[in-house]
mmCIF file of C-alpha atoms in Angstrom:
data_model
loop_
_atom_site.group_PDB
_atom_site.id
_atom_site.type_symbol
_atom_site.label_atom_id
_atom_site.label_comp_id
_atom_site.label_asym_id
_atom_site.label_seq_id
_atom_site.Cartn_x
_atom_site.Cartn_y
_atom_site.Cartn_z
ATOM 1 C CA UNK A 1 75.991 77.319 114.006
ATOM 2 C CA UNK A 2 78.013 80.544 114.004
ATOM 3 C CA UNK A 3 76.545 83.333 111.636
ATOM 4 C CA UNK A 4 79.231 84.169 109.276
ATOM 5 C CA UNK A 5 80.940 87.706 108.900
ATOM 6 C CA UNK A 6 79.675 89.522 106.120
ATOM 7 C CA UNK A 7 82.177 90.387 103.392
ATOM 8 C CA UNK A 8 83.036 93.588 102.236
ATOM 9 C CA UNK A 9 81.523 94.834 99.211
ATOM 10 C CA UNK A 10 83.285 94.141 96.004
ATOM 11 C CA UNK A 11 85.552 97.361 94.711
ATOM 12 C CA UNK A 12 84.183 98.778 90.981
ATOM 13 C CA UNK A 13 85.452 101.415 88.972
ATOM 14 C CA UNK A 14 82.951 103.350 90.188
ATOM 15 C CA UNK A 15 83.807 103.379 93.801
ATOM 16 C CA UNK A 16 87.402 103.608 93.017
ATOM 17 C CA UNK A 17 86.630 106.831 90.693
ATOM 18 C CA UNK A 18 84.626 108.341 93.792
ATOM 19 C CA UNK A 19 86.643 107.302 96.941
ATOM 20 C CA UNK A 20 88.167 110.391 98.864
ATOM 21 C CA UNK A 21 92.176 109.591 97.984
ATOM 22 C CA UNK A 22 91.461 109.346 94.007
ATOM 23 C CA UNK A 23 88.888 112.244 94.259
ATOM 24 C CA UNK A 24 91.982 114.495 95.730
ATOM 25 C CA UNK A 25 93.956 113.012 92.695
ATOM 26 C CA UNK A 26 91.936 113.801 90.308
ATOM 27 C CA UNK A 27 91.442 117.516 91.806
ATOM 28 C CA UNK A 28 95.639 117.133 91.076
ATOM 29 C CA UNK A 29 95.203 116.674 87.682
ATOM 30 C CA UNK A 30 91.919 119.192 87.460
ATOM 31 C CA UNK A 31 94.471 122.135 88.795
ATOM 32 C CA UNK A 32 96.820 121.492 86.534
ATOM 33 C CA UNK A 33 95.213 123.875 83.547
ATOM 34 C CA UNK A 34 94.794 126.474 86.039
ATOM 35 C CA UNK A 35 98.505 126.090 87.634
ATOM 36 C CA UNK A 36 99.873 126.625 83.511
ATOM 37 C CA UNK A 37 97.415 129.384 82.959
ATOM 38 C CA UNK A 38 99.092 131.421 86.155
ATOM 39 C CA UNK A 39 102.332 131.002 84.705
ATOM 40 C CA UNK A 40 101.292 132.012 81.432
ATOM 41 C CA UNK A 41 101.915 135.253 82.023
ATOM 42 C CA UNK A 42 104.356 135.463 84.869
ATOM 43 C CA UNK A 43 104.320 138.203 87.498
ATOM 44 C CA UNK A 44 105.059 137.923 90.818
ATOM 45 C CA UNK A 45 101.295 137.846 92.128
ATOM 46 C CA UNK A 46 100.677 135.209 89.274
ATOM 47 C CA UNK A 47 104.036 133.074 90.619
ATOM 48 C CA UNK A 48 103.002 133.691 93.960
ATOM 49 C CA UNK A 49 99.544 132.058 93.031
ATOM 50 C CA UNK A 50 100.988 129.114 90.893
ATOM 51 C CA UNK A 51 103.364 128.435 93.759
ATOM 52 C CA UNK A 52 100.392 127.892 96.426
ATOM 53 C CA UNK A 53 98.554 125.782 93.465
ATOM 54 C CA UNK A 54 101.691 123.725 93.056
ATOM 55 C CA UNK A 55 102.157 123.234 96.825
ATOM 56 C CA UNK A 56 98.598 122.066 97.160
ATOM 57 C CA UNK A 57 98.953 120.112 94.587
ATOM 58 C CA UNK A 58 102.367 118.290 96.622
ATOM 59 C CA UNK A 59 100.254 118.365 100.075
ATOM 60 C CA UNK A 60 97.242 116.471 98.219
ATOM 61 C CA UNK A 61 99.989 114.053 96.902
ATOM 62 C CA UNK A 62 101.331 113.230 100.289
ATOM 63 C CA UNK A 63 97.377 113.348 102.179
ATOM 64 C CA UNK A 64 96.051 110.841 99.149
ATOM 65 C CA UNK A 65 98.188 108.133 99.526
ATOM 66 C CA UNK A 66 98.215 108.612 103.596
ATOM 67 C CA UNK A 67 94.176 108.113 103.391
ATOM 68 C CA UNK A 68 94.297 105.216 100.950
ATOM 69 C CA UNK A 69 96.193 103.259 103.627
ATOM 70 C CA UNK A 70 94.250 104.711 106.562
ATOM 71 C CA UNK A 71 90.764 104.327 105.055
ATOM 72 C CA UNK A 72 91.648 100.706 103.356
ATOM 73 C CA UNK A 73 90.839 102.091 99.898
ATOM 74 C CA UNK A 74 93.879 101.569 98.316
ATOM 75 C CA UNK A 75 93.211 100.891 94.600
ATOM 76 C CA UNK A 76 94.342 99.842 91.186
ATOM 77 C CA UNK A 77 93.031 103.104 89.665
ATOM 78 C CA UNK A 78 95.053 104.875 92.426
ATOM 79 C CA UNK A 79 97.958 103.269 92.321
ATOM 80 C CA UNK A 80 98.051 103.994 88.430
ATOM 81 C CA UNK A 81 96.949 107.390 88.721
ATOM 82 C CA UNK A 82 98.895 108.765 91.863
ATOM 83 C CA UNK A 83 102.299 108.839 90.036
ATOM 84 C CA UNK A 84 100.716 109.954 86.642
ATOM 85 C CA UNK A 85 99.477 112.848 88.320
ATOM 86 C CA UNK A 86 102.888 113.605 90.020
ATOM 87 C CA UNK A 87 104.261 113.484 86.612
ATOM 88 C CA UNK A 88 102.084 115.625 85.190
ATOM 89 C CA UNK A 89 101.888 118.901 87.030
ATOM 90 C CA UNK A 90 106.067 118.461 87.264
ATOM 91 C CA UNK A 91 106.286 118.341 83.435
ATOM 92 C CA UNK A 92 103.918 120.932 83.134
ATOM 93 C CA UNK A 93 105.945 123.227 85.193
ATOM 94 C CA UNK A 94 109.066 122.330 83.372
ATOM 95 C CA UNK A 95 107.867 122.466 79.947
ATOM 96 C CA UNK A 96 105.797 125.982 80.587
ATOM 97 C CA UNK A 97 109.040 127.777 82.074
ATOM 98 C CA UNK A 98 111.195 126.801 79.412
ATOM 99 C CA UNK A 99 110.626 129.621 77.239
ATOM 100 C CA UNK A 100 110.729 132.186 80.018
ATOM 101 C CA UNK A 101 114.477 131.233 80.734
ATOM 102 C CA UNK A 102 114.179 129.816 84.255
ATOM 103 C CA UNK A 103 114.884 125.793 83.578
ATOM 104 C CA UNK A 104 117.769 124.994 80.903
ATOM 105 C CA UNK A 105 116.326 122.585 77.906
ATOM 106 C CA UNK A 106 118.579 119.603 78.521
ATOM 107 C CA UNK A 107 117.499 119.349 82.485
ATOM 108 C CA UNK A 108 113.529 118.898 80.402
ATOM 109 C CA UNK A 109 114.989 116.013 78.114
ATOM 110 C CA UNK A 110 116.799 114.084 81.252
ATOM 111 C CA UNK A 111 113.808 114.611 83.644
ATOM 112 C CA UNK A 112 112.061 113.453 80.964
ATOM 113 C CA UNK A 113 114.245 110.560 79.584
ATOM 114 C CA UNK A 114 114.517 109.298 82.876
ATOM 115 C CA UNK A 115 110.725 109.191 84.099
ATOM 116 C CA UNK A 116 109.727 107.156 80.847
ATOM 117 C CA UNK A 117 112.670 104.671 81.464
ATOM 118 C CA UNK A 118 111.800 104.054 84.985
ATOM 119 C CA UNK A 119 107.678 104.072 83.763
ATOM 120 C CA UNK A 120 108.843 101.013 80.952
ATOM 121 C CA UNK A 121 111.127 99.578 82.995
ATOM 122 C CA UNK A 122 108.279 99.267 86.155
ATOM 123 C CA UNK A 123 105.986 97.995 83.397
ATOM 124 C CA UNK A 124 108.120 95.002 82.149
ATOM 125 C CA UNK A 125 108.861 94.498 86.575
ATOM 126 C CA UNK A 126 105.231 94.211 86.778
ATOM 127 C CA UNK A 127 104.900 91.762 84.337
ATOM 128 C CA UNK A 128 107.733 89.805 85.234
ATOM 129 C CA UNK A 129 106.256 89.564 88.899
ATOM 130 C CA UNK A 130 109.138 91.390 89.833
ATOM 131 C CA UNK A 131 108.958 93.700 93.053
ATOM 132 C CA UNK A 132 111.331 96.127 93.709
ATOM 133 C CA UNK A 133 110.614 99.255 96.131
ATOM 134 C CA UNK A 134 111.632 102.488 95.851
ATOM 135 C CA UNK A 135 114.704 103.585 97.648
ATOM 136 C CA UNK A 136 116.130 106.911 99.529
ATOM 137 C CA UNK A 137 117.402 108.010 96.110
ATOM 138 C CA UNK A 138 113.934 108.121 94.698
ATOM 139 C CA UNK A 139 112.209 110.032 98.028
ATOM 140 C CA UNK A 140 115.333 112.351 97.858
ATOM 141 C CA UNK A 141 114.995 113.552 94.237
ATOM 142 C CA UNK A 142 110.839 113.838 94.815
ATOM 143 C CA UNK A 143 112.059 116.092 97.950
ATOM 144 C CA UNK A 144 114.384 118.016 95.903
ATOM 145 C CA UNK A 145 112.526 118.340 92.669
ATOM 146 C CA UNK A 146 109.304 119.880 94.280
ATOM 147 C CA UNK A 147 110.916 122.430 96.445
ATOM 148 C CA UNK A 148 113.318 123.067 93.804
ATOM 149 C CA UNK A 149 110.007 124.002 91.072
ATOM 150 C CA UNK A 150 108.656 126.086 93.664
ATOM 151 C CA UNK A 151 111.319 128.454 94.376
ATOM 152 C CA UNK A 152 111.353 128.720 89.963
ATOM 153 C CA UNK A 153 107.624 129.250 89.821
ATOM 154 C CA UNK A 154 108.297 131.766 92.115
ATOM 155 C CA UNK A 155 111.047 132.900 89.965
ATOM 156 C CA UNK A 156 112.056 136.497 91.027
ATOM 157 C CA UNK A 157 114.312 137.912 93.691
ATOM 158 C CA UNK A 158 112.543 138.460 97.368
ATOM 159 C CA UNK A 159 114.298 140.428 100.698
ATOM 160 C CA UNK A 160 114.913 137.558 102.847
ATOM 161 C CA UNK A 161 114.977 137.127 106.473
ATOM 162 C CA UNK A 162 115.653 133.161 108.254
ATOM 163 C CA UNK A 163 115.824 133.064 111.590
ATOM 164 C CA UNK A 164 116.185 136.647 112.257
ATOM 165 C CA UNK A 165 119.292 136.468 109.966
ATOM 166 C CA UNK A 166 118.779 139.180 107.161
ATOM 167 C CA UNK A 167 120.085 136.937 103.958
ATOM 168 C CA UNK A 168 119.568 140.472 101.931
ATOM 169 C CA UNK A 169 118.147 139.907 98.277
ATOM 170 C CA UNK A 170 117.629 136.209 97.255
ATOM 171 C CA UNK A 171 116.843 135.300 93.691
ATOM 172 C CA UNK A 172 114.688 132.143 93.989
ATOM 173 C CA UNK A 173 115.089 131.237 90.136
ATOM 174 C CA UNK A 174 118.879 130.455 91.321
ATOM 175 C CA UNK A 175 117.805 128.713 94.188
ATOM 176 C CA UNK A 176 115.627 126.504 91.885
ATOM 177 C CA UNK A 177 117.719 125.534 89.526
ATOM 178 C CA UNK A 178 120.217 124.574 92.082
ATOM 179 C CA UNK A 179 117.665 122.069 93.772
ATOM 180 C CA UNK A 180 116.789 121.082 90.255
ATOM 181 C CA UNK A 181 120.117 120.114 89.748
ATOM 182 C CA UNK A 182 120.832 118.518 93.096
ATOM 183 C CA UNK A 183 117.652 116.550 92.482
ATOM 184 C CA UNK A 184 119.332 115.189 89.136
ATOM 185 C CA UNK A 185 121.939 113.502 90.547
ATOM 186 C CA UNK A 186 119.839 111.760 92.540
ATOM 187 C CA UNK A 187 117.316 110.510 89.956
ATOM 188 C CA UNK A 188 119.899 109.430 87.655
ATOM 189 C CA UNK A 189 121.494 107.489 90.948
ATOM 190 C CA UNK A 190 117.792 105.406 91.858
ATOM 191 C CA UNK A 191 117.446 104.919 87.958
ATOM 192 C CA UNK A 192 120.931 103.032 88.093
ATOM 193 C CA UNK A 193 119.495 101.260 91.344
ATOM 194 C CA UNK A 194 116.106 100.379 89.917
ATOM 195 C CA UNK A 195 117.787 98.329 86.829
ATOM 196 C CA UNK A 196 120.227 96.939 89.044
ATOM 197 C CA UNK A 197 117.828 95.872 91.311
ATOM 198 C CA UNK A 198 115.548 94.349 88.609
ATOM 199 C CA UNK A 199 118.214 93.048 87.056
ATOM 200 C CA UNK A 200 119.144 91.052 90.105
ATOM 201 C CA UNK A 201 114.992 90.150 90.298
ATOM 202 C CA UNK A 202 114.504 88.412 87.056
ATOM 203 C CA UNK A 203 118.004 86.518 87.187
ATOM 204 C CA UNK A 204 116.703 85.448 90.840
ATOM 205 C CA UNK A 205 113.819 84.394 89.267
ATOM 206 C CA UNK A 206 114.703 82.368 86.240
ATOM 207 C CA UNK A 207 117.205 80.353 88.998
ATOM 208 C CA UNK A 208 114.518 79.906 90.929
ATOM 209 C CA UNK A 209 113.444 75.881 91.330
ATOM 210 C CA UNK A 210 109.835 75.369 90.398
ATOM 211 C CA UNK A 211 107.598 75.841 93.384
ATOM 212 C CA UNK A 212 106.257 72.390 94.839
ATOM 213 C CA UNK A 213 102.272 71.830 96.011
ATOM 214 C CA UNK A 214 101.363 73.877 99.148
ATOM 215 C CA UNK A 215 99.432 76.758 99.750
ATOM 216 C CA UNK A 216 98.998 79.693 97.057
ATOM 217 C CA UNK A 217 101.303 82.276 97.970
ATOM 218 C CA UNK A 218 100.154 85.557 98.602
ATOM 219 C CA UNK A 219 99.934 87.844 95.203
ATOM 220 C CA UNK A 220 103.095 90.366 94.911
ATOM 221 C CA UNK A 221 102.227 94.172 95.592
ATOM 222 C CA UNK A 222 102.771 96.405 92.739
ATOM 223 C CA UNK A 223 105.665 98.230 92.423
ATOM 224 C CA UNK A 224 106.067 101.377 93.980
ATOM 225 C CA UNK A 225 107.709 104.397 91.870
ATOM 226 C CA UNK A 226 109.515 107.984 92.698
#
């Protein structure tokens, strides 16, 4: 008689809360008061310092869901908390340089309007059974939108040299809002693809003949969001 494998332990809250990817989210969220305290009172050591905090904060977001995979801890908590955290710290940023001038008010409301339409619209996929992935749009506008928030929480003009090219005097709020902008187009472009795309889902779905007896399909993934 063949001794049977032992089976991995069962996953809790509790070792979701303390495994390494969810721990590096949470340290996300945890720098977020310190990232909107820097900019509070903006110079250009404080930007300088919020800029590192929000790059860490992107480097974390790319290393957490890397080690999920790697480590075979990928998670329900995670998966709920990885893009709330990405939302976060970008709103943050938006919202705090508002009042200094650097972001226009009506680039906040679409960001905005379009995050929470994509969040519903994911939560009425998910309970649908509906999967739909993200697409290039989605990966481009993340791209955009965190390089573009960098170069505005740096936010003041810098003597630039690329490449041993002298590019003379460079003012990065410019830069940012340019990226910002580019990154727009793009999120309003995978919005329109992500309710096209469910859309298409659920009508798939409701044509779709009853399934006969056989073998219980394997449970659909959750969706994944940008």
């Amino acid at each position: 008689m063949r001794p049977q494998a032992s089976l991995p332990p069962p996953q809790t809250l509790a070792t979701d809360v303390l495994n390494i990817p969810n721990v590096l989210t949470f340290g996300r969220i945890c720098a977020i008061p310190f990232f909107v305290w820097l900019l509070d009172n903006p110079t250009p050591r404080r930007g300088f310092w919020a800029c590192i905090v929000f790059t860490a904060a992107a480097v974390t977001d790319l290393l957490d869901g890397y080690l999920a995979r790697k480590l075979g801890v990928v998670s329900v908590l995670g998966k709920f908390l990885d893009p709330l955290a990405d939302k976060l710290i970008v709103m943050a940023a938006l919202v705090w340089m508002l009042p200094m001038g650097r972001i226009a008010p009506w680039v906040v409301v679409l960001v905005l309007a379009r995050d929470i339409g994509v969040t519903a619209l994911r939560s009425v996929a998910a309970s649908e059974g509906v999967i739909i992935s993200a697409g290039r749009e989605g990966k481009t506008k993340t791209a955009l939108q965190m390089i573009g928030i960098v170069a505005l929480v740096l936010g003041y003009p810098y003597h630039m040299v690329y490449a041993g090219i002298d590019m003379g005097v460079v003012d990065m709020v410019h830069v940012g809002r340019t990226l910002v902008y580019l990154s727009l187009l793009f999120s309003l472009a995978s919005a329109a693809q992500y309710a096209r795309l469910f859309s298409a889902a659920v009508e798939a779905k409701q044509h779709k003949p009853p399934a006969g007896p056989g073998p219980a399909d394997e449970g659909p993934p959750l969706l994944e969001e940008r």
